[in-house]
CSV table of C-alpha atoms and ligand atoms in Angstrom, one decimal:
chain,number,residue,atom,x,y,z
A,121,UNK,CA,-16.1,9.8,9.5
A,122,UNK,CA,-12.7,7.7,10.0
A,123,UNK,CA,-9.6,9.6,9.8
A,124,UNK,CA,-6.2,9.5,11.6
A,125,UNK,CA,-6.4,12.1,14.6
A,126,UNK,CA,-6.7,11.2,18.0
A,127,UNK,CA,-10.9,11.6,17.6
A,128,UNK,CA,-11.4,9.3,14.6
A,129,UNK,CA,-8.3,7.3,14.6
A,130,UNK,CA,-7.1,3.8,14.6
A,131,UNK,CA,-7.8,3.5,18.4
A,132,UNK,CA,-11.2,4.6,17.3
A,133,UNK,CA,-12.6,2.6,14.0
A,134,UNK,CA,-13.7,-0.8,16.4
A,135,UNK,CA,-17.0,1.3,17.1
A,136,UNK,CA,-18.0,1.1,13.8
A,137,UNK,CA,-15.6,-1.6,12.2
A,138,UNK,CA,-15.5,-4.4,14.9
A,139,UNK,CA,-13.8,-6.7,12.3
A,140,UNK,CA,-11.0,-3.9,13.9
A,141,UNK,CA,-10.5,-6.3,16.5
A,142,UNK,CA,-10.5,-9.9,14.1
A,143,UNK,CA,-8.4,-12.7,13.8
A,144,UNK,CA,-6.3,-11.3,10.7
A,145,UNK,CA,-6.1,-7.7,10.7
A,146,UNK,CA,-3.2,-5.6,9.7
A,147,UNK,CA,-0.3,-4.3,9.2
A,148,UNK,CA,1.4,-6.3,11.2
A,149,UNK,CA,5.3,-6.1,13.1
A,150,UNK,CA,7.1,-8.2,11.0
A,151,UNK,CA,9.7,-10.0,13.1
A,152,UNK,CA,12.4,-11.9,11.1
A,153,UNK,CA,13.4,-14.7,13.2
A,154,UNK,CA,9.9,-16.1,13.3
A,155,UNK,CA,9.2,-16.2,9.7
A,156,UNK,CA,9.6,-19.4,8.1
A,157,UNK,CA,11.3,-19.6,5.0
A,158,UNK,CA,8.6,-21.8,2.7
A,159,UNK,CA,10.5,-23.5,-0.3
A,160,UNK,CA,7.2,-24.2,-2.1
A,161,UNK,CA,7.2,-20.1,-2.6
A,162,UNK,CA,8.0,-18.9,-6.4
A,163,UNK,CA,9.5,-16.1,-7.3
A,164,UNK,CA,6.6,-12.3,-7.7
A,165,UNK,CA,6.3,-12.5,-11.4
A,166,UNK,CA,5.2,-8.6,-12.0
A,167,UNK,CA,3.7,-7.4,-15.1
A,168,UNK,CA,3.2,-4.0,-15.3
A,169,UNK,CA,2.2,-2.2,-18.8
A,170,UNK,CA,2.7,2.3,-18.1
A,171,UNK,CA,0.3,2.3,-20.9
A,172,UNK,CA,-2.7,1.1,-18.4
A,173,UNK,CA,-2.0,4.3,-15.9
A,174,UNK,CA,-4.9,6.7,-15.7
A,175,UNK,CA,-4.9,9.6,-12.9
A,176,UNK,CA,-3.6,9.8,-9.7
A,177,UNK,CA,-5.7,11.7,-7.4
A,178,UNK,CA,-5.9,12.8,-3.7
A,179,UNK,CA,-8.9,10.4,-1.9
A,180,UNK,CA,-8.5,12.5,1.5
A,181,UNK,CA,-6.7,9.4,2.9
A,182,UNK,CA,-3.5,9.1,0.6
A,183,UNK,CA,-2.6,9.9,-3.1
A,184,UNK,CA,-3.0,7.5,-5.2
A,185,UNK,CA,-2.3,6.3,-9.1
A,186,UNK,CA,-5.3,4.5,-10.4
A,187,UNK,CA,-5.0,1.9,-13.5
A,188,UNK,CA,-7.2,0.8,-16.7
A,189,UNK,CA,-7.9,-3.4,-14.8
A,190,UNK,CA,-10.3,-3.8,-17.7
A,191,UNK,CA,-7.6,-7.0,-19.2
A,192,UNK,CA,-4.5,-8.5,-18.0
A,193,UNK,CA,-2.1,-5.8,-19.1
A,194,UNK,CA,-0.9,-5.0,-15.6
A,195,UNK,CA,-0.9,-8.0,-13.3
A,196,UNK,CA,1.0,-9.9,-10.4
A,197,UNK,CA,1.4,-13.9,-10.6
A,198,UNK,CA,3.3,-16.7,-8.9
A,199,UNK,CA,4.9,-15.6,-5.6
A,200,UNK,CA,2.3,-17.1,-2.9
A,201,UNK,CA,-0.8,-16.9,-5.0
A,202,UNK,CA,-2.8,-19.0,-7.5
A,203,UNK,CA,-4.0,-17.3,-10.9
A,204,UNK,CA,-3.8,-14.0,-11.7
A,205,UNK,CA,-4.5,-10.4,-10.0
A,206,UNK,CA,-4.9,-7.5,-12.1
A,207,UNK,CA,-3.2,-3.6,-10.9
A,208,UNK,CA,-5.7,-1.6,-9.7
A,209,UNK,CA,-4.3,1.1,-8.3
A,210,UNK,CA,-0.8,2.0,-5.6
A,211,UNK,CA,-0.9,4.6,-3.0
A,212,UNK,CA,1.3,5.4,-0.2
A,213,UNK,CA,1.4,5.7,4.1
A,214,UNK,CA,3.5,8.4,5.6
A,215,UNK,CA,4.5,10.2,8.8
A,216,UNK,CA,4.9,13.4,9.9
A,217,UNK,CA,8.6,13.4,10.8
A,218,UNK,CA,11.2,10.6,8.9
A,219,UNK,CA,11.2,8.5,11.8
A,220,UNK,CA,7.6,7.2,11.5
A,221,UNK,CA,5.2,6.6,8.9
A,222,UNK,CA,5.4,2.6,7.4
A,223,UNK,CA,2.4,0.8,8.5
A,224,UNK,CA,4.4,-2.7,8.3
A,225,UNK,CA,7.8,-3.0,10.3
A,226,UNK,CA,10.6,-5.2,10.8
A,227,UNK,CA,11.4,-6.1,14.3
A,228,UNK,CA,9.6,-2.9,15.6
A,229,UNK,CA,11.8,-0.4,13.1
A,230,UNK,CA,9.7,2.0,11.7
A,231,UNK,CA,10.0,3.3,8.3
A,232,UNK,CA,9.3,7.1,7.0
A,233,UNK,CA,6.7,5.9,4.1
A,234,UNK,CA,5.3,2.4,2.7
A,235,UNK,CA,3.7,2.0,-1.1
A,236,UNK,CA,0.8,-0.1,-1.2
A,237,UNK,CA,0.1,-1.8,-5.0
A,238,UNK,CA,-2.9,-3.0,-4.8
A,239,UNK,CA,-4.1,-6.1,-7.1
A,240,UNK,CA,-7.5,-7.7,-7.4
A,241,UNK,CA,-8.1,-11.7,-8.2
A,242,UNK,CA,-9.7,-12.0,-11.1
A,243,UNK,CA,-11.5,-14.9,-10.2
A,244,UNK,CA,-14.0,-12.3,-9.3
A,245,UNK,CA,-15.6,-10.3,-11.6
A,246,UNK,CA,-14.7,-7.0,-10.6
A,247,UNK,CA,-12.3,-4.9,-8.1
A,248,UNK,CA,-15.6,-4.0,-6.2
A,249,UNK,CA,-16.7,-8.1,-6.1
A,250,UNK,CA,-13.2,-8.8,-5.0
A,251,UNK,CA,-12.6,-6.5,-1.9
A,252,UNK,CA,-13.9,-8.3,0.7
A,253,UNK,CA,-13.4,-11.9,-0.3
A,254,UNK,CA,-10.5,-14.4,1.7
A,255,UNK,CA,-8.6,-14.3,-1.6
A,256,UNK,CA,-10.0,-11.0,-3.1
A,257,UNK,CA,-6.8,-8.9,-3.2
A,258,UNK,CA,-3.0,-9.0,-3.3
A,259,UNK,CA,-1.0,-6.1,-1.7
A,260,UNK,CA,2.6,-5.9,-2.4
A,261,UNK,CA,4.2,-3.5,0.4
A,262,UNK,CA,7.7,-1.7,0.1
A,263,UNK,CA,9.3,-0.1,2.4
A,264,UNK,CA,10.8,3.6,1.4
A,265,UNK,CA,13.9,4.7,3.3
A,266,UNK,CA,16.0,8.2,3.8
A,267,UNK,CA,18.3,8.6,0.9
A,268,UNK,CA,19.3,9.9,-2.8
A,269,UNK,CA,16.4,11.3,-3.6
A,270,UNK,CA,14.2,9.1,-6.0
A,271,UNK,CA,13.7,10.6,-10.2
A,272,UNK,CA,10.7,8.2,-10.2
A,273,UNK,CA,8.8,9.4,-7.3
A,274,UNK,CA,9.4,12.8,-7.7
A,275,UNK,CA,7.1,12.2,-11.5
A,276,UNK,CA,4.2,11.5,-8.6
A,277,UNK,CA,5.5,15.0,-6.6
A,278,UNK,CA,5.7,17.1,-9.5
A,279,UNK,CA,1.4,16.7,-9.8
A,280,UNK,CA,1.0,17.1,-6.0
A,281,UNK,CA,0.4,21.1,-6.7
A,282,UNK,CA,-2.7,19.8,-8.5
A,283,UNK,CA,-4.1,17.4,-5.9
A,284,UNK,CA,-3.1,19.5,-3.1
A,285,UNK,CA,-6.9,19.0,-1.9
A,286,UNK,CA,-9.2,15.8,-0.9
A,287,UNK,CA,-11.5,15.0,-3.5
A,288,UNK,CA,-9.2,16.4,-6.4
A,289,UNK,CA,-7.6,14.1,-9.0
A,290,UNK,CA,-5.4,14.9,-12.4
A,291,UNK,CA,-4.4,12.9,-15.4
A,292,UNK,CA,-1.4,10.8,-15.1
A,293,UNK,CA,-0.1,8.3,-18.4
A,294,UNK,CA,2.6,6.1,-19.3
A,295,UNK,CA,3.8,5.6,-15.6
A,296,UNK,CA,5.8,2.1,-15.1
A,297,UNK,CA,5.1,0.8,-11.3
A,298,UNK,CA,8.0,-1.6,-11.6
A,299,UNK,CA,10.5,1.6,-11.5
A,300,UNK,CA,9.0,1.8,-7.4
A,301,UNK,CA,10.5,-1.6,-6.9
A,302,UNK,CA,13.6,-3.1,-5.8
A,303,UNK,CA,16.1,-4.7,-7.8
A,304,UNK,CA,15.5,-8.0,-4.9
A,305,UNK,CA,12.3,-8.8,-4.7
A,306,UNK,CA,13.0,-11.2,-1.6
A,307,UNK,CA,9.2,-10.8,0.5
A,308,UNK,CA,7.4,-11.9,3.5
A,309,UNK,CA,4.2,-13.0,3.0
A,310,UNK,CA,0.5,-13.9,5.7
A,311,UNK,CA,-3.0,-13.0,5.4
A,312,UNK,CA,-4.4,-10.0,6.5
A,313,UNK,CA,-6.3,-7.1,6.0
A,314,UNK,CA,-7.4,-3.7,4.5
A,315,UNK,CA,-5.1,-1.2,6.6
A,316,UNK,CA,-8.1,1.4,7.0
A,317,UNK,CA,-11.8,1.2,7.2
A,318,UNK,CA,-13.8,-1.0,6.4
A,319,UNK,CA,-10.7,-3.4,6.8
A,320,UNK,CA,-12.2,-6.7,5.0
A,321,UNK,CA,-9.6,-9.1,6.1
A,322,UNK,CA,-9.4,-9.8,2.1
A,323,UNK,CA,-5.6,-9.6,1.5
A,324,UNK,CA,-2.5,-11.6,0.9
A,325,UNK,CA,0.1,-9.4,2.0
A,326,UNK,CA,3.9,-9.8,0.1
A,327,UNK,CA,6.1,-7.2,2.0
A,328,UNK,CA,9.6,-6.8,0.2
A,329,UNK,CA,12.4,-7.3,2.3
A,330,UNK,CA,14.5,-4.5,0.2
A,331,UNK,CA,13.8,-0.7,0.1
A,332,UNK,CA,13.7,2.1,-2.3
A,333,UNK,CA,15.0,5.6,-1.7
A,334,UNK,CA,13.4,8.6,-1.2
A,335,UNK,CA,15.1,12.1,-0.1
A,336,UNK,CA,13.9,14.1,3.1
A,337,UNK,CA,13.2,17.2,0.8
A,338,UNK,CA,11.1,14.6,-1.6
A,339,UNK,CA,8.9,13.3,2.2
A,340,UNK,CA,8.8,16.9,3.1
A,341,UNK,CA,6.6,17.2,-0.2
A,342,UNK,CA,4.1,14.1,0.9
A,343,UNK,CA,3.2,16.2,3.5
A,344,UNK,CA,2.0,19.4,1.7
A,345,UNK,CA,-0.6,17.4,0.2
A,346,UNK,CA,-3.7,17.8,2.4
A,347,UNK,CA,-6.4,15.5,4.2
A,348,UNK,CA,-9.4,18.5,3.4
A,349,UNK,CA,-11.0,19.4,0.9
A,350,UNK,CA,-10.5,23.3,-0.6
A,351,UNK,CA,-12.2,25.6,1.4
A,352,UNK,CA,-11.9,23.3,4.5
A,353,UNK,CA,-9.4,24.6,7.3
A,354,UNK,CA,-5.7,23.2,5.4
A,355,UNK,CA,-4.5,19.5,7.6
A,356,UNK,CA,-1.8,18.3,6.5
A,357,UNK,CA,-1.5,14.6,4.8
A,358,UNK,CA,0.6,12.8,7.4
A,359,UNK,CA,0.6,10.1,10.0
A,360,UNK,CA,-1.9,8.1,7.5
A,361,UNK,CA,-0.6,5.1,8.8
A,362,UNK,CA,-2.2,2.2,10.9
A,363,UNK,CA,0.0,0.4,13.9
A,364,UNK,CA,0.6,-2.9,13.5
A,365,UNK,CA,-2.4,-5.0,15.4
A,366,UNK,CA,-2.2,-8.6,17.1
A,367,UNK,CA,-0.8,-11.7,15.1
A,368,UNK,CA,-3.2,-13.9,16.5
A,369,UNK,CA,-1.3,-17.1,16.0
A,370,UNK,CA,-0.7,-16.4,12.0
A,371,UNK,CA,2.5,-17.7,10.5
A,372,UNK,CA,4.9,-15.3,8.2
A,373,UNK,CA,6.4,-16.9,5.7
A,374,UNK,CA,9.7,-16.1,3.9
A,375,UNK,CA,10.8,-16.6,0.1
A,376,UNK,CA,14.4,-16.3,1.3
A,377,UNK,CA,17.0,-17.9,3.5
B,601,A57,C1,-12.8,-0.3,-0.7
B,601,A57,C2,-11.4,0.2,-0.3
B,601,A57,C3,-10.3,-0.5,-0.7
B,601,A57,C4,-9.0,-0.1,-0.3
B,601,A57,C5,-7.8,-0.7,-0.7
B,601,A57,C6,-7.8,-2.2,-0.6
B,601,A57,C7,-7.5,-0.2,-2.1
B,601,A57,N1,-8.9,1.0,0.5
B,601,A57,C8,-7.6,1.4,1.0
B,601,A57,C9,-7.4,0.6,2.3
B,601,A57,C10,-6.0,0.3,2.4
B,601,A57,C11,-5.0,1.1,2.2
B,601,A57,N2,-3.9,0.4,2.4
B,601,A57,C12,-4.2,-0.8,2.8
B,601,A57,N3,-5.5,-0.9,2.8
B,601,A57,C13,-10.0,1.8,0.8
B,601,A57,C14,-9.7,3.1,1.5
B,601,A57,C15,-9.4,4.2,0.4
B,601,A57,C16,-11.0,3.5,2.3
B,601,A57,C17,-11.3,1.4,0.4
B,602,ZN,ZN1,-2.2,1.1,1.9
């Protein structure tokens, strides 16, 4: 099945995802200059209640934290999008080395890791009924860059010994999201895509201009996590990240001057 190594990578998933090659697929190479700043954009209005955050588990492409979206407890409004999306879950993209690994990027600079918090409209009954509809999901992206290293991420390190494997999940409570974000939350925002397979072209993308911190030492310990599952031969979690794909004529819009 789909992975990210030269025999079942990106370059690969048109054979069996030919929406691969569609009109609003991403990430996408976000280039400053030609983003229009839209006045008519409000401010992200994040709710996020620690009390709705279940497990975080290893899905053999990332690691992710996965939250209660059973009521509005933990949801994203305003910004470029009409009513309200519920948290479902975040999860993160890395690379192998620090110089790589952000599936979005800024005037082709590459970032070493991007978190993906995922929200579902809940104009649609469920997370599943949302997925692949226009206006099914809202992804807020943030960029993570080399520096102190981060006491809120390393809560999400410190159960990687436990989740070390695909297919292997652990109980994680009372975890605030909002602690992952900027203090600006100045975005970008187009419509695009799931980043991997089966890359429904379902999402409204709102890409902070600002990053958060992360140490070297703290990426070093992304990448001990594992794309197998125990007993497998050990492949390291890395490089789970997708290049950014054709525009295709879409316009990027800014909150900000
Ligand atoms: C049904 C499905 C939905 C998603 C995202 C939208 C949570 N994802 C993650 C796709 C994605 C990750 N980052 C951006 N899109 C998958 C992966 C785990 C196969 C399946
Ligand atoms: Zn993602």
């Amino acid at each position: 099945s789909w992975g990210y190594e030269a025999t079942n990578g990106p370059s690969k998933w048109g054979a069996s995802f030919p929406i691969a090659n569609g009109d609003r697929q991403s990430p996408i190479d976000i280039v400053p200059g030609n983003a229009s700043h839209d006045p008519g954009l409000k401010p992200l209005k994040l709710k996020y209640d620690p009390s709705t955050c279940l497990e975080i588990l290893n899905n053999g492409h990332s690691f992710q934290v996965t939250f209660a979206d059973d009521t509005d407890s933990s949801t994203l409004t305003d910004g470029p999008i009409s009513g309200t999306y519920r948290l479902k879950q975040f999860h993160f993209h890395w690379g192998a080395t620090d110089d790589r690994g952000s599936e979005h990027t800024v005037q082709g600079a590459k970032f070493p890791a991007e978190l993906h918090l995922v929200h579902w409209n809940t104009k649609y009954a469920s997370f599943g009924e949302a997925v692949n509809k226009p206006d099914g999901l809202a992804v807020v992206g943030v960029f993570l860059k080399i520096g102190n290293e981060n006491a809120h991420l390393q809560k999400l390190i410190d159960k990687f010994s436990v989740i070390t494997n695909a297919k292997t999940q652990t109980t994680f409570v009372d975890f605030n999201p909002a602690t992952l974000l900027p203090g600006c939350l100045d975005y970008w925002t187009y419509l695009g895509s799931l980043t991997t397979p089966p890359l429904y072209e379902s999402v409204t993308w709102i890409v902070l201009k600002h990053q958060i911190t992360v140490s070297s030492a703290q990426m070093a310990k992304f990448r001990t996590l594992l794309f197998s599952s125990n007993g497998e031969a050990p492949c390291c979690m890395e490089n789970n990240y997708r290049p950014p794909q054709p525009l295709k004529g879409r316009v990027v819009r800014a909150s900000f001057k």
